[in-house]
């Protein structure tokens, strides 16, 4: 792109006309993610007409996946144009039109490893938010050591017969389809003999059971497969080469988690803004010097993280990939998320401990604080990320 200004003007004018006012600005305290974020899918019920309109308008331009090719319903933007779009969305505090594991994880893997038929079948519905995906990776005996997975896909001629169990499957009970790691050759070495399958969660033999967390909510599920029939053309990439896809997808999952938790959500108020509103100012500043120090440290660390995240994304778009840097982002992003929620609890004081009732926003602060503990585990534990950083970024001996 030679001159970014005309495109910026076009985006600015389009947003002014098409981004509903209710889809801009900070969510009210206590608003659930379902009210502020659209996950899409066959069973999705829009929280408002504006939420539906915002998704449809962005998807029509392909701007829910701005850098995907137009032939697969993406926006076809180059990296510089996509950056302008992100900046203009942030300028008007626009909420994301769609949150989707299809956008952040499966789509990039399909673009790299999928057949043309698979791209044409699955990518456009992801862009439009029509299919909600979940990830079938972890098993009861294969979490951090993911390659030990035992869910088996038996070759039955024109299809695979899948049997096994997954655990910690985020939103499996609400998902339409699953991208799933299975063992296609039980006699092969641990990192070989793995396949990457796509199948409908309404297939006979698929069942889910939510896992209730201490926060009271349940994004995670146990997922069971009993003689599930999966057509062979829904295998992505080469048979027995699914581990290569799994590793590639994991880097995108860690980027998603770090971006989601570390940089804070679009349109969200900062902890400092919340503190000023709840506690009030004395002589133009918060009276507690310890709290001021902690808020300043979080703000500085968050800015540094956002800059690092943007640099890594720029390098990835330039063809350098993210590799082990995704572990650094995932670890620091979840640490910042933990610190943010602990500060929110401190700012809220005794009121933050309220668990039920409108006065306490149904325990939003306490439930969010408890939920933040899980982000250091999902997508690979912090201990695993530190091991990767030590060996692959710092070059320390194993």
Tab-separated table of C-alpha atoms in Angstrom:
chain	number	residue	atom	x	y	z
A	1	UNK	CA	0.000	0.000	0.000
A	2	UNK	CA	1.624	3.263	-1.126
A	3	UNK	CA	-0.485	5.787	0.780
A	4	UNK	CA	-2.418	4.585	3.827
A	5	UNK	CA	-4.369	7.830	4.313
A	6	UNK	CA	-7.114	7.206	1.697
A	7	UNK	CA	-7.777	3.789	3.201
A	8	UNK	CA	-7.848	5.215	6.719
A	9	UNK	CA	-10.360	7.833	5.570
A	10	UNK	CA	-12.476	5.114	3.958
A	11	UNK	CA	-12.427	3.003	7.123
A	12	UNK	CA	-13.212	5.985	9.344
A	13	UNK	CA	-16.184	6.986	7.213
A	14	UNK	CA	-17.461	3.421	7.022
A	15	UNK	CA	-17.255	2.926	10.780
A	16	UNK	CA	-19.074	6.183	11.384
A	17	UNK	CA	-21.988	4.908	9.279
A	18	UNK	CA	-21.977	1.236	10.207
A	19	UNK	CA	-20.755	0.711	13.791
A	20	UNK	CA	-23.827	1.006	16.053
A	21	UNK	CA	-23.356	3.304	19.031
A	22	UNK	CA	-24.215	0.496	21.429
A	23	UNK	CA	-21.299	-1.522	20.017
A	24	UNK	CA	-18.871	1.193	21.082
A	25	UNK	CA	-17.412	2.092	24.431
A	26	UNK	CA	-16.789	0.311	27.686
A	27	UNK	CA	-19.082	-2.498	28.839
A	28	UNK	CA	-21.045	-1.723	31.972
A	29	UNK	CA	-19.679	-3.262	35.143
A	30	UNK	CA	-21.153	-6.700	35.593
A	31	UNK	CA	-22.046	-7.190	31.933
A	32	UNK	CA	-21.365	-10.766	30.907
A	33	UNK	CA	-19.136	-11.675	27.978
A	34	UNK	CA	-22.249	-12.931	26.162
A	35	UNK	CA	-23.614	-9.379	26.270
A	36	UNK	CA	-20.441	-7.779	24.972
A	37	UNK	CA	-18.956	-10.483	22.730
A	38	UNK	CA	-20.631	-12.508	20.002
A	39	UNK	CA	-19.404	-16.103	19.654
A	40	UNK	CA	-21.658	-16.971	16.722
A	41	UNK	CA	-22.728	-20.464	15.735
A	42	UNK	CA	-25.926	-22.296	14.845
A	43	UNK	CA	-27.447	-21.820	18.302
A	44	UNK	CA	-26.224	-18.301	19.036
A	45	UNK	CA	-28.882	-15.903	20.324
A	46	UNK	CA	-27.873	-12.301	19.754
A	47	UNK	CA	-27.904	-10.139	22.858
A	48	UNK	CA	-29.304	-7.260	20.822
A	49	UNK	CA	-30.255	-6.281	17.270
A	50	UNK	CA	-27.178	-4.059	17.151
A	51	UNK	CA	-24.938	-7.040	17.955
A	52	UNK	CA	-26.405	-8.895	14.966
A	53	UNK	CA	-26.093	-5.891	12.673
A	54	UNK	CA	-22.482	-5.228	13.707
A	55	UNK	CA	-21.453	-8.826	12.945
A	56	UNK	CA	-23.275	-8.919	9.601
A	57	UNK	CA	-21.818	-5.623	8.408
A	58	UNK	CA	-18.247	-6.527	9.368
A	59	UNK	CA	-18.550	-10.035	7.911
A	60	UNK	CA	-19.976	-8.682	4.653
A	61	UNK	CA	-16.712	-6.792	4.107
A	62	UNK	CA	-14.657	-9.750	5.321
A	63	UNK	CA	-13.358	-7.622	8.179
A	64	UNK	CA	-13.944	-10.278	10.816
A	65	UNK	CA	-10.933	-11.936	9.101
A	66	UNK	CA	-9.377	-8.895	7.430
A	67	UNK	CA	-6.207	-10.568	6.125
A	68	UNK	CA	-7.753	-13.785	4.831
A	69	UNK	CA	-8.060	-14.040	1.024
A	70	UNK	CA	-11.237	-12.694	-0.560
A	71	UNK	CA	-11.854	-16.027	-2.275
A	72	UNK	CA	-12.532	-17.478	1.181
A	73	UNK	CA	-14.718	-14.507	2.257
A	74	UNK	CA	-11.896	-12.695	4.048
A	75	UNK	CA	-11.157	-9.001	3.717
A	76	UNK	CA	-8.133	-9.415	1.445
A	77	UNK	CA	-6.302	-6.597	3.246
A	78	UNK	CA	-2.537	-6.409	3.373
A	79	UNK	CA	-0.816	-6.131	6.734
A	80	UNK	CA	-0.604	-2.321	6.682
A	81	UNK	CA	-4.312	-1.985	5.854
A	82	UNK	CA	-5.269	-4.484	8.568
A	83	UNK	CA	-3.262	-2.471	11.072
A	84	UNK	CA	-5.119	0.690	10.039
A	85	UNK	CA	-8.423	-1.137	10.511
A	86	UNK	CA	-7.407	-2.256	14.034
A	87	UNK	CA	-6.354	1.272	14.925
A	88	UNK	CA	-9.605	2.802	13.690
A	89	UNK	CA	-11.700	0.183	15.512
A	90	UNK	CA	-9.753	0.994	18.688
A	91	UNK	CA	-10.194	4.731	18.119
A	92	UNK	CA	-13.985	4.451	18.288
A	93	UNK	CA	-13.764	1.812	21.051
A	94	UNK	CA	-15.606	-0.668	18.838
A	95	UNK	CA	-16.259	-4.049	20.389
A	96	UNK	CA	-15.067	-7.099	18.429
A	97	UNK	CA	-17.919	-8.215	16.145
A	98	UNK	CA	-17.019	-11.870	16.650
A	99	UNK	CA	-14.943	-14.012	19.019
A	100	UNK	CA	-14.221	-17.382	17.516
A	101	UNK	CA	-11.801	-20.272	17.830
A	102	UNK	CA	-12.408	-20.657	14.105
A	103	UNK	CA	-10.987	-17.205	13.441
A	104	UNK	CA	-8.090	-17.333	15.874
A	105	UNK	CA	-6.999	-20.982	15.670
A	106	UNK	CA	-8.570	-23.245	13.032
A	107	UNK	CA	-8.673	-20.719	10.182
A	108	UNK	CA	-4.909	-20.019	10.094
A	109	UNK	CA	-4.242	-23.786	10.236
A	110	UNK	CA	-6.664	-24.463	7.374
A	111	UNK	CA	-5.118	-21.714	5.271
A	112	UNK	CA	-1.738	-23.415	5.654
A	113	UNK	CA	-2.584	-27.128	5.713
A	114	UNK	CA	-6.136	-27.522	4.381
A	115	UNK	CA	-7.173	-28.618	0.892
A	116	UNK	CA	-8.861	-26.094	-1.384
A	117	UNK	CA	-12.165	-27.930	-0.879
A	118	UNK	CA	-11.782	-27.679	2.915
A	119	UNK	CA	-10.947	-23.952	2.706
A	120	UNK	CA	-13.986	-23.234	0.520
A	121	UNK	CA	-16.271	-25.283	2.746
A	122	UNK	CA	-15.177	-24.125	6.190
A	123	UNK	CA	-13.584	-20.659	5.991
A	124	UNK	CA	-16.564	-18.563	4.737
A	125	UNK	CA	-18.892	-19.783	7.556
A	126	UNK	CA	-16.139	-18.951	10.066
A	127	UNK	CA	-15.889	-15.398	8.675
A	128	UNK	CA	-19.684	-14.986	8.960
A	129	UNK	CA	-19.852	-16.484	12.456
A	130	UNK	CA	-22.157	-19.274	11.331
A	131	UNK	CA	-20.217	-22.179	12.853
A	132	UNK	CA	-18.851	-22.240	16.397
A	133	UNK	CA	-15.798	-24.446	16.833
A	134	UNK	CA	-14.204	-26.096	19.846
A	135	UNK	CA	-10.765	-27.626	20.237
A	136	UNK	CA	-10.323	-31.330	21.025
A	137	UNK	CA	-6.756	-31.502	22.278
A	138	UNK	CA	-6.245	-32.342	25.992
A	139	UNK	CA	-7.127	-35.765	27.397
A	140	UNK	CA	-7.210	-37.073	30.986
A	141	UNK	CA	-3.702	-38.526	30.475
A	142	UNK	CA	-2.453	-36.051	27.888
A	143	UNK	CA	-2.531	-32.410	28.952
A	144	UNK	CA	0.873	-30.775	29.101
A	145	UNK	CA	2.242	-33.932	27.423
A	146	UNK	CA	-0.236	-33.576	24.588
A	147	UNK	CA	1.491	-36.012	22.226
A	148	UNK	CA	0.538	-38.878	24.567
A	149	UNK	CA	-3.079	-38.618	23.411
A	150	UNK	CA	-4.974	-41.892	23.094
A	151	UNK	CA	-8.235	-40.967	21.346
A	152	UNK	CA	-8.155	-43.373	18.420
A	153	UNK	CA	-9.335	-43.000	14.824
A	154	UNK	CA	-9.608	-46.419	13.246
A	155	UNK	CA	-9.407	-46.599	9.446
A	156	UNK	CA	-12.695	-48.109	8.206
A	157	UNK	CA	-12.250	-47.610	4.465
A	158	UNK	CA	-14.100	-44.440	3.501
A	159	UNK	CA	-14.278	-43.115	7.062
A	160	UNK	CA	-12.633	-43.148	10.489
A	161	UNK	CA	-14.303	-44.600	13.583
A	162	UNK	CA	-13.343	-42.391	16.543
A	163	UNK	CA	-13.341	-43.536	20.172
A	164	UNK	CA	-11.912	-41.778	23.203
A	165	UNK	CA	-12.260	-38.813	25.541
A	166	UNK	CA	-11.156	-35.199	25.637
A	167	UNK	CA	-11.127	-32.901	28.665
A	168	UNK	CA	-10.981	-29.151	29.295
A	169	UNK	CA	-12.726	-28.701	25.934
A	170	UNK	CA	-13.735	-25.033	26.072
A	171	UNK	CA	-17.415	-24.468	25.191
A	172	UNK	CA	-17.808	-28.004	23.779
A	173	UNK	CA	-21.419	-28.002	24.944
A	174	UNK	CA	-22.116	-24.922	22.808
A	175	UNK	CA	-19.934	-25.699	19.787
A	176	UNK	CA	-21.190	-26.881	16.390
A	177	UNK	CA	-17.985	-28.540	15.156
A	178	UNK	CA	-14.703	-29.697	16.669
A	179	UNK	CA	-11.128	-29.767	15.390
A	180	UNK	CA	-9.699	-32.805	17.058
A	181	UNK	CA	-6.360	-34.562	17.478
A	182	UNK	CA	-6.659	-38.346	17.182
A	183	UNK	CA	-4.230	-41.239	17.021
A	184	UNK	CA	-4.363	-42.676	13.507
A	185	UNK	CA	-1.459	-45.125	14.019
A	186	UNK	CA	-1.235	-46.576	17.558
A	187	UNK	CA	2.048	-48.328	16.755
A	188	UNK	CA	3.902	-45.201	15.640
A	189	UNK	CA	6.220	-43.089	17.843
A	190	UNK	CA	4.497	-40.643	20.205
A	191	UNK	CA	4.747	-37.566	17.985
A	192	UNK	CA	3.860	-39.526	14.857
A	193	UNK	CA	0.710	-41.422	13.988
A	194	UNK	CA	-1.500	-38.438	14.894
A	195	UNK	CA	-4.294	-37.090	12.690
A	196	UNK	CA	-6.189	-33.759	12.652
A	197	UNK	CA	-9.915	-34.350	12.105
A	198	UNK	CA	-12.903	-32.026	11.714
A	199	UNK	CA	-16.381	-33.240	12.604
A	200	UNK	CA	-19.845	-32.115	13.590
A	201	UNK	CA	-20.625	-32.161	17.311
A	202	UNK	CA	-24.089	-33.457	16.435
A	203	UNK	CA	-22.571	-36.633	14.975
A	204	UNK	CA	-23.988	-39.776	16.626
A	205	UNK	CA	-21.694	-40.880	19.456
A	206	UNK	CA	-20.528	-37.390	20.554
A	207	UNK	CA	-21.502	-36.253	24.056
A	208	UNK	CA	-20.322	-33.548	26.446
A	209	UNK	CA	-20.440	-32.939	30.182
A	210	UNK	CA	-19.684	-29.454	31.619
A	211	UNK	CA	-17.048	-29.124	34.354
A	212	UNK	CA	-18.165	-26.637	36.985
A	213	UNK	CA	-15.342	-24.375	38.169
A	214	UNK	CA	-14.906	-22.633	41.513
A	215	UNK	CA	-16.116	-19.419	39.842
A	216	UNK	CA	-19.503	-21.056	39.307
A	217	UNK	CA	-19.321	-20.792	35.527
A	218	UNK	CA	-18.416	-23.636	33.226
A	219	UNK	CA	-16.586	-22.883	29.994
A	220	UNK	CA	-14.868	-26.285	30.123
A	221	UNK	CA	-16.281	-29.707	29.335
A	222	UNK	CA	-15.455	-33.357	29.198
A	223	UNK	CA	-16.125	-34.650	25.679
A	224	UNK	CA	-16.735	-38.295	24.823
A	225	UNK	CA	-16.547	-40.096	21.456
A	226	UNK	CA	-18.205	-43.497	21.092
A	227	UNK	CA	-17.933	-45.020	17.604
A	228	UNK	CA	-18.154	-41.611	15.908
A	229	UNK	CA	-18.092	-41.912	12.123
A	230	UNK	CA	-15.975	-39.229	10.417
A	231	UNK	CA	-15.612	-39.120	6.599
A	232	UNK	CA	-11.997	-39.323	5.483
A	233	UNK	CA	-12.204	-36.103	3.479
A	234	UNK	CA	-12.503	-34.279	6.822
A	235	UNK	CA	-8.909	-35.157	7.712
A	236	UNK	CA	-6.726	-32.043	7.385
A	237	UNK	CA	-3.245	-32.478	5.925
A	238	UNK	CA	-1.523	-35.828	5.575
A	239	UNK	CA	-2.510	-38.873	7.582
A	240	UNK	CA	-0.207	-39.386	10.588
A	241	UNK	CA	1.153	-35.824	10.222
A	242	UNK	CA	-1.315	-34.071	12.501
A	243	UNK	CA	1.308	-33.141	15.079
A	244	UNK	CA	2.757	-30.549	12.671
A	245	UNK	CA	-0.685	-28.917	12.454
A	246	UNK	CA	-1.137	-29.183	16.235
A	247	UNK	CA	2.113	-27.310	16.918
A	248	UNK	CA	1.258	-24.596	14.400
A	249	UNK	CA	-2.218	-24.163	15.852
A	250	UNK	CA	-0.881	-24.032	19.429
A	251	UNK	CA	1.149	-20.931	18.615
A	252	UNK	CA	-2.059	-19.234	17.453
A	253	UNK	CA	-3.902	-20.402	20.572
A	254	UNK	CA	-1.205	-18.899	22.809
A	255	UNK	CA	-1.298	-15.651	20.836
A	256	UNK	CA	-5.090	-15.587	21.220
A	257	UNK	CA	-4.918	-16.151	24.982
A	258	UNK	CA	-2.166	-13.569	25.449
A	259	UNK	CA	-4.024	-11.028	23.329
A	260	UNK	CA	-7.340	-11.746	25.013
A	261	UNK	CA	-6.078	-11.559	28.580
A	262	UNK	CA	-2.803	-9.650	28.450
A	263	UNK	CA	-3.767	-6.649	26.389
A	264	UNK	CA	-7.250	-6.382	27.869
A	265	UNK	CA	-10.405	-6.423	25.794
A	266	UNK	CA	-11.252	-3.750	23.273
A	267	UNK	CA	-13.362	-1.031	24.834
A	268	UNK	CA	-12.693	-2.178	28.400
A	269	UNK	CA	-11.982	0.359	31.113
A	270	UNK	CA	-8.501	0.270	32.627
A	271	UNK	CA	-8.143	-0.657	36.292
A	272	UNK	CA	-6.930	2.901	36.961
A	273	UNK	CA	-10.110	4.346	35.433
A	274	UNK	CA	-12.234	1.983	37.521
A	275	UNK	CA	-10.282	2.907	40.663
A	276	UNK	CA	-10.785	6.630	40.073
A	277	UNK	CA	-14.510	6.108	39.561
A	278	UNK	CA	-15.063	3.806	42.554
A	279	UNK	CA	-12.720	5.353	45.117
A	280	UNK	CA	-12.672	8.975	44.003
A	281	UNK	CA	-9.794	11.424	43.924
A	282	UNK	CA	-8.232	13.527	46.672
A	283	UNK	CA	-6.404	16.621	45.416
A	284	UNK	CA	-6.537	15.263	41.893
A	285	UNK	CA	-5.145	11.804	42.617
A	286	UNK	CA	-5.855	8.556	44.442
A	287	UNK	CA	-4.970	8.961	48.106
A	288	UNK	CA	-3.323	5.538	48.595
A	289	UNK	CA	0.330	5.707	47.380
A	290	UNK	CA	0.665	1.908	47.371
A	291	UNK	CA	-2.357	1.568	45.085
A	292	UNK	CA	-1.029	4.320	42.804
A	293	UNK	CA	2.255	2.449	42.534
A	294	UNK	CA	0.572	-0.860	41.667
A	295	UNK	CA	-1.734	0.773	39.104
A	296	UNK	CA	1.188	2.573	37.452
A	297	UNK	CA	3.217	-0.638	37.311
A	298	UNK	CA	0.340	-2.541	35.697
A	299	UNK	CA	-0.249	0.252	33.174
A	300	UNK	CA	3.443	0.367	32.185
A	301	UNK	CA	3.721	-3.423	31.950
A	302	UNK	CA	0.530	-3.562	29.863
A	303	UNK	CA	1.836	-0.936	27.440
A	304	UNK	CA	5.127	-2.822	27.112
A	305	UNK	CA	3.234	-6.056	26.520
A	306	UNK	CA	0.985	-4.467	23.880
A	307	UNK	CA	4.053	-3.128	22.043
A	308	UNK	CA	5.759	-6.525	22.190
A	309	UNK	CA	2.609	-8.253	20.974
A	310	UNK	CA	2.330	-5.853	18.054
A	311	UNK	CA	5.996	-6.349	17.165
A	312	UNK	CA	5.693	-10.143	17.213
A	313	UNK	CA	2.538	-9.994	15.085
A	314	UNK	CA	4.313	-7.698	12.604
A	315	UNK	CA	7.251	-10.112	12.417
A	316	UNK	CA	4.864	-13.025	11.888
A	317	UNK	CA	3.107	-11.207	9.042
A	318	UNK	CA	6.510	-10.519	7.498
A	319	UNK	CA	7.085	-14.258	7.321
A	320	UNK	CA	9.300	-14.791	10.360
A	321	UNK	CA	6.662	-16.747	12.318
A	322	UNK	CA	6.168	-16.523	16.063
A	323	UNK	CA	7.656	-19.827	17.168
A	324	UNK	CA	8.675	-19.869	20.808
A	325	UNK	CA	7.802	-16.180	21.211
A	326	UNK	CA	4.172	-17.283	21.513
A	327	UNK	CA	5.133	-18.937	24.831
A	328	UNK	CA	6.566	-15.641	26.092
A	329	UNK	CA	3.368	-13.827	25.115
A	330	UNK	CA	1.153	-16.480	26.653
A	331	UNK	CA	3.033	-16.475	29.968
A	332	UNK	CA	3.231	-12.696	30.338
A	333	UNK	CA	-0.334	-12.183	29.106
A	334	UNK	CA	-1.774	-14.507	31.736
A	335	UNK	CA	0.419	-12.931	34.441
A	336	UNK	CA	-0.934	-9.492	33.555
A	337	UNK	CA	-4.459	-10.878	33.620
A	338	UNK	CA	-3.855	-12.264	37.119
A	339	UNK	CA	-2.443	-8.938	38.344
A	340	UNK	CA	-5.335	-7.010	36.787
A	341	UNK	CA	-7.956	-9.097	38.582
A	342	UNK	CA	-6.114	-8.918	41.922
A	343	UNK	CA	-6.024	-5.130	41.628
A	344	UNK	CA	-9.725	-5.051	40.730
A	345	UNK	CA	-10.434	-6.984	43.922
A	346	UNK	CA	-8.303	-4.530	45.921
A	347	UNK	CA	-10.104	-1.560	44.375
A	348	UNK	CA	-13.488	-3.118	45.069
A	349	UNK	CA	-12.706	-3.804	48.750
A	350	UNK	CA	-15.270	-5.760	50.747
A	351	UNK	CA	-17.905	-5.150	48.049
A	352	UNK	CA	-15.790	-7.190	45.622
A	353	UNK	CA	-16.414	-10.308	47.700
A	354	UNK	CA	-20.182	-10.186	47.082
A	355	UNK	CA	-21.273	-13.320	45.265
A	356	UNK	CA	-24.954	-12.857	44.421
A	357	UNK	CA	-27.453	-10.074	43.873
A	358	UNK	CA	-27.647	-6.973	41.689
A	359	UNK	CA	-25.731	-4.933	44.283
A	360	UNK	CA	-22.691	-7.118	43.571
A	361	UNK	CA	-23.383	-7.537	39.834
A	362	UNK	CA	-23.942	-11.230	40.574
A	363	UNK	CA	-20.401	-11.565	41.860
A	364	UNK	CA	-18.771	-10.478	38.601
A	365	UNK	CA	-15.557	-9.262	40.276
A	366	UNK	CA	-15.045	-12.320	42.466
A	367	UNK	CA	-15.988	-14.743	39.696
A	368	UNK	CA	-13.640	-12.990	37.259
A	369	UNK	CA	-10.807	-13.139	39.808
A	370	UNK	CA	-11.339	-16.859	40.345
A	371	UNK	CA	-11.602	-17.456	36.585
A	372	UNK	CA	-8.274	-15.681	36.024
A	373	UNK	CA	-6.526	-18.508	37.894
A	374	UNK	CA	-7.360	-20.861	35.029
A	375	UNK	CA	-5.653	-18.819	32.326
A	376	UNK	CA	-2.228	-19.889	33.646
A	377	UNK	CA	-3.216	-23.500	32.838
A	378	UNK	CA	-5.215	-23.396	29.589
A	379	UNK	CA	-3.257	-23.434	26.336
A	380	UNK	CA	-0.231	-24.960	28.121
A	381	UNK	CA	0.666	-24.285	31.742
A	382	UNK	CA	2.928	-21.427	32.802
A	383	UNK	CA	5.532	-24.015	33.831
A	384	UNK	CA	5.558	-25.462	30.295
A	385	UNK	CA	5.860	-21.958	28.781
A	386	UNK	CA	8.808	-21.130	31.086
A	387	UNK	CA	10.558	-24.347	30.027
A	388	UNK	CA	10.096	-23.426	26.344
A	389	UNK	CA	11.340	-19.875	26.945
A	390	UNK	CA	14.400	-21.165	28.828
A	391	UNK	CA	15.385	-23.695	26.176
A	392	UNK	CA	14.358	-22.092	22.889
A	393	UNK	CA	14.617	-18.338	23.528
A	394	UNK	CA	17.347	-18.105	26.173
A	395	UNK	CA	19.345	-21.150	25.037
A	396	UNK	CA	19.652	-22.528	28.555
A	397	UNK	CA	20.589	-26.227	28.931
A	398	UNK	CA	17.764	-28.730	29.305
